[in-house]
Tab-separated table of C-alpha atoms in Angstrom:
chain	number	residue	atom	x	y	z
Y	1	MET	CA	15.645	27.355	-13.205
Y	2	GLY	CA	13.634	29.835	-11.132
Y	3	ALA	CA	10.727	29.117	-8.804
Y	4	SER	CA	7.840	27.504	-10.678
Y	5	MET	CA	4.244	28.690	-10.558
Y	6	THR	CA	1.456	26.221	-10.003
Y	7	MET	CA	-1.166	26.028	-12.753
Y	8	LEU	CA	-4.796	26.965	-12.303
Y	9	LYS	CA	-7.424	24.268	-12.747
Y	10	GLY	CA	-8.280	23.951	-16.444
Y	11	ALA	CA	-5.092	25.654	-17.674
Y	12	ASN	CA	-2.847	23.943	-20.237
Y	13	VAL	CA	0.757	24.199	-21.389
Y	14	PRO	CA	2.603	22.759	-24.421
Y	15	VAL	CA	4.888	19.769	-23.830
Y	16	ALA	CA	7.788	19.718	-26.292
Y	17	ALA	CA	9.736	16.893	-24.582
Y	18	ARG	CA	9.805	13.446	-26.215
Y	19	ALA	CA	9.510	11.746	-22.818
Y	20	VAL	CA	8.344	13.066	-19.451
Y	21	GLY	CA	8.370	12.102	-15.821
Y	22	VAL	CA	5.150	12.391	-13.822
Y	23	GLU	CA	5.613	12.973	-10.096
Y	24	LEU	CA	2.653	12.815	-7.723
Y	25	GLY	CA	3.645	14.133	-4.307
Y	26	TRP	CA	2.084	14.707	-0.895
Y	27	ARG	CA	3.081	15.192	2.729
Y	28	THR	CA	2.854	12.187	4.988
Y	29	SER	CA	1.301	12.270	8.452
Y	30	PRO	CA	-0.119	9.686	10.894
Y	31	ALA	CA	-3.687	10.566	9.853
Y	32	ALA	CA	-3.077	10.625	6.098
Y	33	PRO	CA	-3.960	7.635	3.883
Y	34	ASP	CA	-1.491	6.140	1.427
Y	35	VAL	CA	-1.728	7.556	-2.107
Y	36	ASP	CA	-1.193	5.682	-5.382
Y	37	GLY	CA	-0.586	7.088	-8.851
Y	38	SER	CA	-2.051	5.608	-12.046
Y	39	ALA	CA	-2.533	6.391	-15.724
Y	40	LEU	CA	-5.280	5.584	-18.238
Y	41	LEU	CA	-4.650	5.634	-22.000
Y	42	LEU	CA	-7.846	6.752	-23.746
Y	43	VAL	CA	-9.430	6.648	-27.204
Y	44	SER	CA	-12.633	8.700	-27.518
Y	45	GLY	CA	-12.767	9.038	-23.737
Y	46	LYS	CA	-12.511	5.299	-22.943
Y	47	VAL	CA	-9.827	2.653	-22.650
Y	48	ARG	CA	-9.627	0.102	-25.469
Y	49	GLY	CA	-9.297	-2.646	-22.851
Y	50	ASP	CA	-8.062	-3.299	-19.322
Y	51	ALA	CA	-4.434	-3.280	-20.536
Y	52	ASP	CA	-4.708	0.512	-21.032
Y	53	PHE	CA	-4.739	0.985	-17.243
Y	54	VAL	CA	-1.246	1.395	-15.723
Y	55	PHE	CA	-1.005	1.160	-11.921
Y	56	TYR	CA	0.690	-0.797	-9.106
Y	57	ASN	CA	-0.732	-4.187	-10.194
Y	58	GLN	CA	-0.067	-3.548	-13.922
Y	59	PRO	CA	3.052	-1.361	-13.940
Y	60	VAL	CA	4.042	-1.361	-17.634
Y	61	HIS	CA	1.854	-0.685	-20.677
Y	62	ALA	CA	2.224	-3.222	-23.485
Y	63	SER	CA	3.552	-0.510	-25.812
Y	64	GLY	CA	6.259	0.437	-23.290
Y	65	SER	CA	5.056	4.051	-23.452
Y	66	VAL	CA	3.853	4.336	-19.831
Y	67	ARG	CA	5.461	2.831	-16.731
Y	68	HIS	CA	4.600	3.011	-13.033
Y	69	GLU	CA	7.971	3.496	-11.332
Y	70	GLY	CA	6.965	3.406	-7.674
Y	71	LYS	CA	7.321	5.446	-4.512
Y	72	ARG	CA	10.068	7.137	-2.615
Y	73	ALA	CA	10.078	9.075	0.658
Y	74	VAL	CA	12.319	12.019	1.537
Y	75	GLY	CA	11.639	13.563	4.922
Y	76	ASP	CA	7.880	14.142	5.268
Y	77	THR	CA	7.254	14.079	1.494
Y	78	VAL	CA	6.270	10.942	-0.444
Y	79	THR	CA	6.196	10.740	-4.243
Y	80	ASP	CA	4.776	8.158	-6.621
Y	81	ARG	CA	6.228	8.295	-10.125
Y	82	LEU	CA	5.194	7.430	-13.650
Y	83	ALA	CA	7.266	7.671	-16.822
Y	84	VAL	CA	5.577	8.541	-20.133
Y	85	ASP	CA	7.503	8.162	-23.398
Y	86	LEU	CA	5.340	10.386	-25.581
Y	87	ALA	CA	7.180	9.334	-28.729
Y	88	ARG	CA	6.052	5.714	-28.129
Y	89	VAL	CA	2.397	6.395	-27.298
Y	90	GLU	CA	0.343	4.626	-29.977
Y	91	PRO	CA	-1.143	6.991	-32.624
Y	92	ASP	CA	-4.785	6.272	-31.752
Y	93	ILE	CA	-4.302	7.171	-28.065
Y	94	GLU	CA	-5.634	10.720	-27.657
Y	95	ARG	CA	-5.213	11.273	-23.895
Y	96	VAL	CA	-3.174	9.905	-20.999
Y	97	VAL	CA	-5.124	10.642	-17.813
Y	98	LEU	CA	-2.964	11.026	-14.678
Y	99	ALA	CA	-4.822	10.000	-11.529
Y	100	ALA	CA	-4.312	9.426	-7.803
Y	101	SER	CA	-6.257	7.242	-5.376
Y	102	ALA	CA	-6.325	7.301	-1.562
Y	103	ASP	CA	-5.945	3.942	0.193
Y	104	GLY	CA	-7.572	3.975	3.622
Y	105	GLY	CA	-8.972	7.513	3.774
Y	106	THR	CA	-9.959	10.586	1.757
Y	107	PHE	CA	-7.971	13.280	-0.005
Y	108	GLY	CA	-9.311	15.747	2.544
Y	109	GLN	CA	-6.835	14.093	4.945
Y	110	VAL	CA	-3.924	14.503	2.500
Y	111	THR	CA	-1.919	17.733	2.549
Y	112	GLY	CA	0.386	19.127	-0.117
Y	113	LEU	CA	-0.983	17.024	-2.996
Y	114	TYR	CA	0.530	17.998	-6.353
Y	115	VAL	CA	1.499	16.652	-9.770
Y	116	ARG	CA	4.667	17.715	-11.599
Y	117	ILE	CA	5.585	17.067	-15.229
Y	118	THR	CA	9.318	17.050	-15.914
Y	119	ASP	CA	11.455	16.603	-19.014
Y	120	ALA	CA	12.905	13.099	-18.771
Y	121	ALA	CA	16.066	14.244	-20.560
Y	122	ASP	CA	17.240	16.787	-17.993
Y	123	GLY	CA	14.747	16.784	-15.121
Y	124	SER	CA	13.578	20.355	-15.753
Y	125	GLU	CA	10.015	21.164	-14.701
Y	126	ILE	CA	7.462	21.638	-17.491
Y	127	ALA	CA	4.299	22.021	-15.409
Y	128	ARG	CA	3.003	21.762	-11.850
Y	129	PHE	CA	-0.538	21.628	-10.450
Y	130	ASP	CA	-1.306	21.753	-6.720
Y	131	SER	CA	-4.632	20.331	-5.514
Y	132	THR	CA	-5.901	22.263	-2.502
Y	133	ASP	CA	-9.699	21.842	-2.374
Y	134	ALA	CA	-10.199	18.096	-1.692
Y	135	THR	CA	-12.769	16.939	0.877
Y	136	VAL	CA	-14.442	13.504	0.677
Y	137	GLU	CA	-12.814	12.363	-2.581
Y	138	THR	CA	-10.979	9.034	-2.635
Y	139	ALA	CA	-9.709	9.339	-6.222
Y	140	PHE	CA	-8.553	12.330	-8.249
Y	141	ILE	CA	-7.767	13.105	-11.864
Y	142	LEU	CA	-4.942	15.574	-11.334
Y	143	GLY	CA	-4.113	16.204	-14.972
Y	144	GLU	CA	-3.865	14.777	-18.455
Y	145	LEU	CA	-1.437	14.680	-21.357
Y	146	TYR	CA	-3.327	15.091	-24.627
Y	147	ARG	CA	-2.699	15.542	-28.348
Y	148	ARG	CA	-3.619	18.804	-30.052
Y	149	GLN	CA	-2.813	19.367	-33.745
Y	150	GLY	CA	-0.008	16.813	-33.752
Y	151	ALA	CA	1.670	18.056	-30.548
Y	152	TRP	CA	1.334	17.130	-26.872
Y	153	LYS	CA	-0.036	19.393	-24.138
Y	154	PHE	CA	-0.674	19.044	-20.404
Y	155	ARG	CA	-3.910	20.199	-18.761
Y	156	ALA	CA	-4.487	20.661	-15.011
Y	157	VAL	CA	-7.805	18.910	-14.231
Y	158	GLY	CA	-8.431	18.505	-10.475
Y	159	GLN	CA	-11.593	16.372	-10.771
Y	160	GLY	CA	-12.427	14.209	-7.733
Y	161	TYR	CA	-14.357	10.956	-7.234
Y	162	SER	CA	-15.880	9.638	-4.002
Y	163	THR	CA	-15.878	6.051	-5.365
Y	164	GLY	CA	-12.110	5.458	-5.173
Y	165	LEU	CA	-9.887	3.790	-7.730
Y	166	GLU	CA	-12.678	1.329	-8.567
Y	167	GLY	CA	-15.107	4.110	-9.506
Y	168	LEU	CA	-12.451	5.966	-11.473
Y	169	ALA	CA	-11.457	2.830	-13.402
Y	170	THR	CA	-14.987	1.692	-14.235
Y	171	ASP	CA	-15.923	5.199	-15.387
Y	172	PHE	CA	-13.331	4.862	-18.156
Y	173	GLY	CA	-14.417	1.333	-19.154
Y	174	ILE	CA	-12.146	-0.877	-17.000
Y	175	SER	CA	-13.683	-4.156	-15.791
Y	176	VAL	CA	-12.813	-4.574	-12.106
Y	177	ASP	CA	-12.695	-7.832	-10.162
Y	178	GLU	CA	-14.227	-6.301	-7.022
Y	179	PRO	CA	-17.745	-6.411	-5.501
Y	180	GLN	CA	-19.667	-3.568	-7.109
Y	181	ARG	CA	-21.203	-1.315	-4.440
Y	182	PRO	CA	-24.446	0.253	-5.684
Y	183	GLN	CA	-24.139	4.025	-5.911
Y	184	PRO	CA	-27.117	6.375	-5.552
Y	185	ASN	CA	-28.495	7.652	-8.858
Y	186	GLN	CA	-26.065	5.407	-10.724
Y	187	GLN	CA	-26.563	5.652	-14.483
Y	188	PRO	CA	-26.773	2.456	-16.546
Y	189	GLN	CA	-23.585	1.513	-18.267
Y	190	SER	CA	-23.132	2.701	-21.832
Y	191	PRO	CA	-23.150	-0.009	-24.514
Y	192	ARG	CA	-19.598	1.181	-25.289
Y	193	HIS	CA	-18.447	-0.729	-22.139
Y	194	PRO	CA	-18.192	-4.261	-23.593
Y	195	GLN	CA	-15.949	-5.620	-20.818
Y	196	HIS	CA	-17.916	-4.046	-17.979
Y	197	ALA	CA	-21.251	-5.168	-19.365
Y	198	ALA	CA	-19.920	-8.697	-19.643
Y	199	ARG	CA	-18.888	-8.673	-15.975
Y	200	ILE	CA	-22.274	-7.440	-14.696
Y	201	ASP	CA	-24.433	-9.661	-16.902
Y	202	GLN	CA	-23.139	-12.958	-15.495
Y	203	LEU	CA	-26.338	-15.049	-15.919
Y	204	PRO	CA	-27.457	-15.881	-19.465
Y	205	PRO	CA	-30.965	-14.620	-20.362
Y	206	PRO	CA	-33.763	-17.224	-20.519
Y	207	PRO	CA	-34.113	-18.743	-23.986
Y	208	PRO	CA	-36.808	-16.973	-26.048
Y	209	VAL	CA	-39.758	-18.965	-27.367
Y	210	LEU	CA	-39.196	-19.076	-31.131
Y	211	PRO	CA	-40.726	-21.072	-33.979
Y	212	PRO	CA	-38.601	-23.937	-35.307
Y	213	MET	CA	-35.580	-22.650	-37.212
Y	214	PRO	CA	-35.308	-23.506	-40.914
Y	215	ALA	CA	-32.587	-26.007	-41.685
Y	216	ALA	CA	-30.694	-23.451	-43.792
Y	217	THR	CA	-30.254	-20.961	-40.897
Y	218	PRO	CA	-26.533	-20.508	-40.123
Y	219	PRO	CA	-25.357	-21.451	-36.609
Y	220	THR	CA	-25.312	-18.725	-33.960
Y	221	PRO	CA	-21.729	-17.503	-33.390
Y	222	SER	CA	-20.318	-18.193	-29.935
Y	223	ALA	CA	-19.911	-15.238	-27.573
Y	224	PRO	CA	-16.384	-13.854	-27.206
Y	225	PRO	CA	-14.612	-14.871	-23.984
Y	226	VAL	CA	-14.932	-12.484	-21.052
Y	227	PRO	CA	-11.535	-10.865	-20.376
Y	228	THR	CA	-9.897	-11.374	-17.007
Y	229	PRO	CA	-10.804	-8.289	-14.974
Y	230	VAL	CA	-8.265	-6.053	-13.281
Y	231	ARG	CA	-7.575	-6.696	-9.578
Y	232	LEU	CA	-7.287	-3.486	-7.581
Y	233	THR	CA	-6.631	-5.003	-4.162
Y	234	LYS	CA	-3.260	-4.691	-2.457
Y	235	VAL	CA	-1.808	-4.747	1.051
Y	236	THR	CA	0.570	-2.005	2.197
Y	237	LEU	CA	2.563	-2.796	5.334
Y	238	THR	CA	3.335	0.102	7.678
Y	239	LYS	CA	4.903	0.597	11.098
Y	240	GLN	CA	1.390	0.622	12.550
Y	241	ALA	CA	0.270	-2.513	10.632
Y	242	PRO	CA	3.514	-4.398	9.863
Y	243	SER	CA	2.365	-7.979	9.192
Y	244	VAL	CA	-0.121	-9.973	7.122
Y	245	SER	CA	-1.043	-13.639	6.690
Y	246	LEU	CA	-0.586	-14.905	3.134
Y	247	ALA	CA	-3.475	-17.360	3.545
Y	248	LYS	CA	-5.936	-14.674	4.662
Y	249	GLN	CA	-5.471	-12.724	1.452
Y	250	GLY	CA	-5.330	-15.624	-0.984
Y	251	GLY	CA	-1.607	-16.372	-1.333
Y	252	THR	CA	-1.644	-20.080	-0.539
Y	253	SER	CA	-0.142	-21.752	-3.628
Y	254	GLY	CA	2.031	-21.163	-6.675
Y	255	VAL	CA	4.964	-18.822	-6.171
Y	256	LEU	CA	5.668	-15.634	-4.244
Y	257	ARG	CA	7.721	-13.151	-6.237
Y	258	VAL	CA	9.746	-10.667	-4.191
Y	259	ASN	CA	10.841	-7.551	-6.086
Y	260	LEU	CA	13.121	-4.707	-4.988
Y	261	ASN	CA	13.161	-1.471	-6.977
Y	262	TRP	CA	15.150	1.622	-6.219
Y	263	GLN	CA	15.740	5.078	-7.614
Y	264	VAL	CA	19.081	5.645	-9.348
Y	265	ARG	CA	19.802	9.348	-9.564
Y	266	LYS	CA	20.576	10.723	-13.000
Y	267	GLN	CA	23.631	12.841	-13.595
Y	268	PHE	CA	23.031	16.545	-14.108
Y	269	THR	CA	25.738	18.699	-15.626
Y	270	GLY	CA	26.755	22.138	-14.456
Y	271	TRP	CA	26.756	21.406	-10.722
Y	272	GLY	CA	30.519	21.184	-10.340
Y	273	ARG	CA	32.911	18.372	-11.092
Y	274	LYS	CA	32.924	16.964	-7.575
Y	275	LEU	CA	29.131	16.484	-7.386
Y	276	GLY	CA	29.001	15.226	-10.959
Y	277	ARG	CA	31.557	12.565	-10.094
Y	278	ALA	CA	29.593	11.512	-6.992
Y	279	VAL	CA	26.353	11.209	-8.954
Y	280	ALA	CA	28.088	9.220	-11.689
Y	281	ASN	CA	29.334	6.753	-9.064
Y	282	HIS	CA	25.794	6.503	-7.696
Y	283	ALA	CA	24.616	5.346	-11.137
Y	284	ASP	CA	26.937	2.312	-10.770
Y	285	LEU	CA	25.044	1.227	-7.672
Y	286	ASP	CA	24.763	-2.539	-7.162
Y	287	LEU	CA	22.248	-3.766	-4.594
Y	288	ASP	CA	21.927	-7.478	-3.856
Y	289	LEU	CA	18.645	-9.064	-2.782
Y	290	CYS	CA	19.323	-12.053	-0.505
Y	291	ALA	CA	17.470	-14.480	1.756
Y	292	LEU	CA	18.465	-16.376	4.877
Y	293	TYR	CA	16.352	-19.516	5.270
Y	294	GLU	CA	15.701	-22.062	7.979
Y	295	LEU	CA	13.692	-25.097	6.872
Y	296	ALA	CA	11.354	-27.102	9.084
Y	297	ASP	CA	13.911	-29.966	9.157
Y	298	GLY	CA	16.530	-27.626	10.653
Y	299	ARG	CA	18.612	-26.972	7.526
Y	300	LYS	CA	19.852	-23.393	7.181
Y	301	GLY	CA	21.470	-21.434	4.383
Y	302	VAL	CA	21.557	-18.303	2.287
Y	303	VAL	CA	20.342	-17.445	-1.239
Y	304	GLN	CA	22.434	-14.672	-2.827
Y	305	ALA	CA	24.402	-13.714	-5.930
Y	306	LEU	CA	27.639	-13.790	-3.924
Y	307	GLY	CA	29.237	-17.203	-4.499
Y	308	ASN	CA	26.525	-17.988	-7.105
Y	309	ALA	CA	24.235	-19.295	-4.342
Y	310	PHE	CA	21.098	-18.701	-6.442
Y	311	GLY	CA	19.093	-21.489	-4.759
Y	312	ALA	CA	16.433	-23.676	-6.409
Y	313	LEU	CA	12.667	-23.439	-6.679
Y	314	HIS	CA	11.611	-27.108	-6.883
Y	315	GLN	CA	14.080	-28.603	-4.409
Y	316	PRO	CA	15.488	-27.303	-1.108
Y	317	PRO	CA	15.625	-24.450	-0.272
Y	318	TYR	CA	12.560	-23.805	-2.523
Y	319	ILE	CA	13.818	-20.228	-3.034
Y	320	HIS	CA	15.445	-18.944	-6.223
Y	321	LEU	CA	17.213	-15.666	-6.999
Y	322	ASP	CA	16.372	-14.801	-10.602
Y	323	GLY	CA	19.562	-12.891	-11.343
Y	324	ASP	CA	21.735	-9.955	-10.425
Y	325	ASP	CA	20.294	-6.704	-11.757
Y	326	ARG	CA	22.314	-3.491	-11.399
Y	327	THR	CA	19.778	-0.990	-12.685
Y	328	GLY	CA	16.857	-1.014	-10.254
Y	329	ALA	CA	14.603	-0.462	-13.284
Y	330	VAL	CA	10.921	-0.885	-12.534
Y	331	ALA	CA	10.405	-3.658	-15.090
Y	332	THR	CA	13.172	-5.776	-13.604
Y	333	GLY	CA	14.946	-4.792	-10.405
Y	334	GLU	CA	16.098	-7.609	-8.162
Y	335	ASN	CA	13.698	-10.576	-8.067
Y	336	LEU	CA	13.562	-13.536	-5.720
Y	337	THR	CA	10.955	-16.311	-5.971
Y	338	VAL	CA	9.586	-18.481	-3.128
Y	339	ASN	CA	7.714	-21.753	-3.821
Y	340	LEU	CA	4.445	-21.454	-1.864
Y	341	ASP	CA	3.496	-25.033	-2.757
Y	342	GLN	CA	6.260	-25.989	-0.285
Y	343	LYS	CA	5.316	-23.413	2.383
Y	344	ASP	CA	5.019	-26.084	5.078
Y	345	LYS	CA	8.777	-26.764	4.615
Y	346	PHE	CA	9.738	-23.276	5.843
Y	347	ARG	CA	10.377	-22.368	9.461
Y	348	ARG	CA	11.489	-18.826	8.640
Y	349	VAL	CA	12.898	-16.811	5.740
Y	350	LEU	CA	14.558	-13.412	6.155
Y	351	ILE	CA	14.730	-11.321	2.984
Y	352	PHE	CA	17.455	-8.681	3.115
Y	353	VAL	CA	19.452	-6.410	0.805
Y	354	THR	CA	23.130	-5.461	0.829
Y	355	ILE	CA	25.040	-2.722	-0.956
Y	356	TYR	CA	27.675	-4.566	-2.985
Y	357	GLU	CA	29.195	-1.447	-4.524
Y	358	GLY	CA	28.378	2.121	-5.581
Y	359	ALA	CA	27.315	3.619	-2.237
Y	360	ARG	CA	28.475	3.622	1.381
Y	361	SER	CA	25.004	3.712	2.887
Y	362	PHE	CA	21.279	3.459	2.165
Y	363	ALA	CA	20.931	7.099	3.275
Y	364	ASP	CA	20.308	8.444	-0.257
Y	365	LEU	CA	18.526	5.396	-1.647
Y	366	HIS	CA	14.752	5.158	-1.922
Y	367	ALA	CA	13.436	1.669	-2.491
Y	368	THR	CA	10.100	-0.135	-2.705
Y	369	VAL	CA	9.631	-3.797	-1.793
Y	370	THR	CA	6.778	-5.754	-3.420
Y	371	LEU	CA	5.817	-9.341	-2.538
Y	372	GLN	CA	3.453	-10.633	-5.246
Y	373	PRO	CA	1.745	-13.994	-4.614
Y	374	GLN	CA	0.699	-15.823	-7.765
Y	375	HIS	CA	-2.825	-16.023	-6.311
Y	376	GLY	CA	-3.662	-13.106	-4.069
Y	377	ALA	CA	-3.135	-9.420	-3.502
Y	378	PRO	CA	0.357	-7.901	-3.716
Y	379	ILE	CA	2.034	-6.800	-0.486
Y	380	ASP	CA	4.223	-3.731	-0.649
Y	381	PHE	CA	6.054	-1.240	1.530
Y	382	SER	CA	8.593	1.538	1.146
Y	383	LEU	CA	11.877	1.697	2.997
Y	384	ASP	CA	12.047	4.543	5.477
Y	385	GLU	CA	14.717	7.185	5.174
Y	386	CYS	CA	17.995	5.778	6.471
Y	387	THR	CA	19.744	7.852	9.180
Y	388	VAL	CA	22.657	5.509	10.020
Y	389	PRO	CA	25.731	4.411	7.965
Y	390	SER	CA	24.058	1.147	6.960
Y	391	THR	CA	25.131	-1.177	4.132
Y	392	VAL	CA	22.621	-3.955	4.893
Y	393	CYS	CA	18.864	-3.755	5.451
Y	394	ALA	CA	16.527	-6.497	6.682
Y	395	LEU	CA	13.419	-6.163	4.506
Y	396	ALA	CA	10.853	-8.792	5.482
Y	397	LEU	CA	10.588	-11.866	7.709
Y	398	LEU	CA	8.433	-14.796	6.550
Y	399	THR	CA	7.483	-17.127	9.391
Y	400	GLY	CA	5.912	-20.570	8.975
Y	401	ASN	CA	2.773	-21.142	11.018
Y	402	GLY	CA	0.848	-24.373	10.502
Y	403	GLY	CA	0.906	-24.365	6.702
Y	404	ASP	CA	0.590	-20.568	6.474
Y	405	LEU	CA	3.291	-17.933	6.077
Y	406	THR	CA	3.142	-14.602	7.905
Y	407	VAL	CA	4.896	-11.680	6.212
Y	408	GLN	CA	6.399	-9.167	8.655
Y	409	ARG	CA	7.740	-5.791	7.469
Y	410	GLU	CA	11.188	-5.270	8.982
Y	411	ALA	CA	12.734	-2.266	7.126
Y	412	ARG	CA	15.599	-2.479	9.636
Y	413	TYR	CA	18.912	-0.817	8.781
Y	414	LEU	CA	21.957	-2.532	10.275
Y	415	VAL	CA	25.485	-1.158	10.683
Y	416	PRO	CA	28.240	-3.800	10.344
Y	417	GLN	CA	31.121	-3.553	12.784
Y	418	ARG	CA	34.590	-3.122	11.305
Y	419	GLY	CA	35.671	-6.338	9.592
Y	420	VAL	CA	32.210	-7.972	9.853
Y	421	SER	CA	30.393	-8.737	6.587
Y	422	PRO	CA	26.822	-7.540	5.957
Y	423	GLN	CA	25.631	-11.173	5.822
Y	424	ARG	CA	27.178	-11.992	9.181
Y	425	THR	CA	25.685	-8.782	10.603
Y	426	VAL	CA	22.167	-9.922	9.590
Y	427	ASP	CA	22.883	-13.399	10.996
Y	428	TYR	CA	23.878	-11.926	14.380
Y	429	ALA	CA	20.850	-9.606	14.491
Y	430	TYR	CA	18.363	-12.432	13.869
Y	431	GLY	CA	20.188	-15.302	15.590
Y	432	TRP	CA	20.591	-17.551	12.535
Y	433	GLY	CA	23.811	-19.159	13.789
Y	434	MET	CA	25.681	-19.888	10.538
Y	435	ASN	CA	29.419	-19.989	9.724
Y	436	TRP	CA	30.567	-17.453	7.116
Y	437	THR	CA	33.569	-17.346	4.797
Y	438	PRO	CA	34.568	-14.565	2.360
Y	439	GLY	CA	33.024	-14.816	-1.119
Y	440	ARG	CA	32.942	-13.001	-4.458
Y	441	LYS	CA	30.589	-12.796	-7.427
């Protein structure tokens, strides 16, 4: 395929593919904010409900047609990806709006912002739009997929908002569980915003003075329940700000779900047998999410698939590995659960990942770690590009502190010495002091 041309704002192209990938990309720099991709599924210009908003806190649409697949970094470029199965988009959905929001700054500080639409079947580029004129905007509609005479098309939009993801979401009818900041010259909400109106009008109106009602008058129907609004908050850990207290952002009880997702490269034909074979092996990649724990009473151990040491949630070690997933798919990935109701029993927990088979190093793998408290904002971070022959990576360290847990981003690639297992390598690096024997799964 030759060099692609970027679309002009307002231009559109037909999309013949049954399913497409959406790639939002930008160049990272110390001054640039983090960027997040999202999608809104619209009927007559509005969502039908909050479930039609797909983003980092709500990554899969109920229909399965749109998925938020997460970020990856290669060199100085970061991408956030969505997958849209156009064949599964419900018939009454007319548009899928593709948006980006800046977390901690404006799009004027972001360079190289673009959106690409690719054919999910073979990765070929269908359309690309580069945004070059941003200033104070904190949210952007980059483009939209829309139906026209029974077929799908993509339009380059490039419309900015200075009110961030919250303003973007509420403009399309999403009810947001955030303090509403008054905006100058803000228009009253349309009566077509049932959820949003219900959130703003919290206090019931005073009862009107009416004459006595006749006995035959039917009872007044009860008001429908107010839907649970969408939470937009999240915490992204970086090298500059690597730790956060769970208590300070609401994660004090219930469970903490730790998820690891990674990109598995698809095989492309026509690139030579040797490369095709290497990519095919990459698709058999098996990463294992594990945890070393040290309890307040001094007991130590490991939770991992190796040796079927899956742990337990309601008895020591209060950590459970949900299973062994070999796909890295966004809806599943590797999941580990920590019982926050027992947080005072933990001295420290080190969450790490090993390559069990399918690759010799993390060098070509791009993973996202998300720690989701049952009550509180999710904590996420991306793994940096690996430059050493590492088969084990320390992800996050949870440290007990007077009934609270502090989450520290590690993202530390370790290189085992010859004959030393990845688990023992992590043990040595963090001074756990356990005895190890060979194991299989």
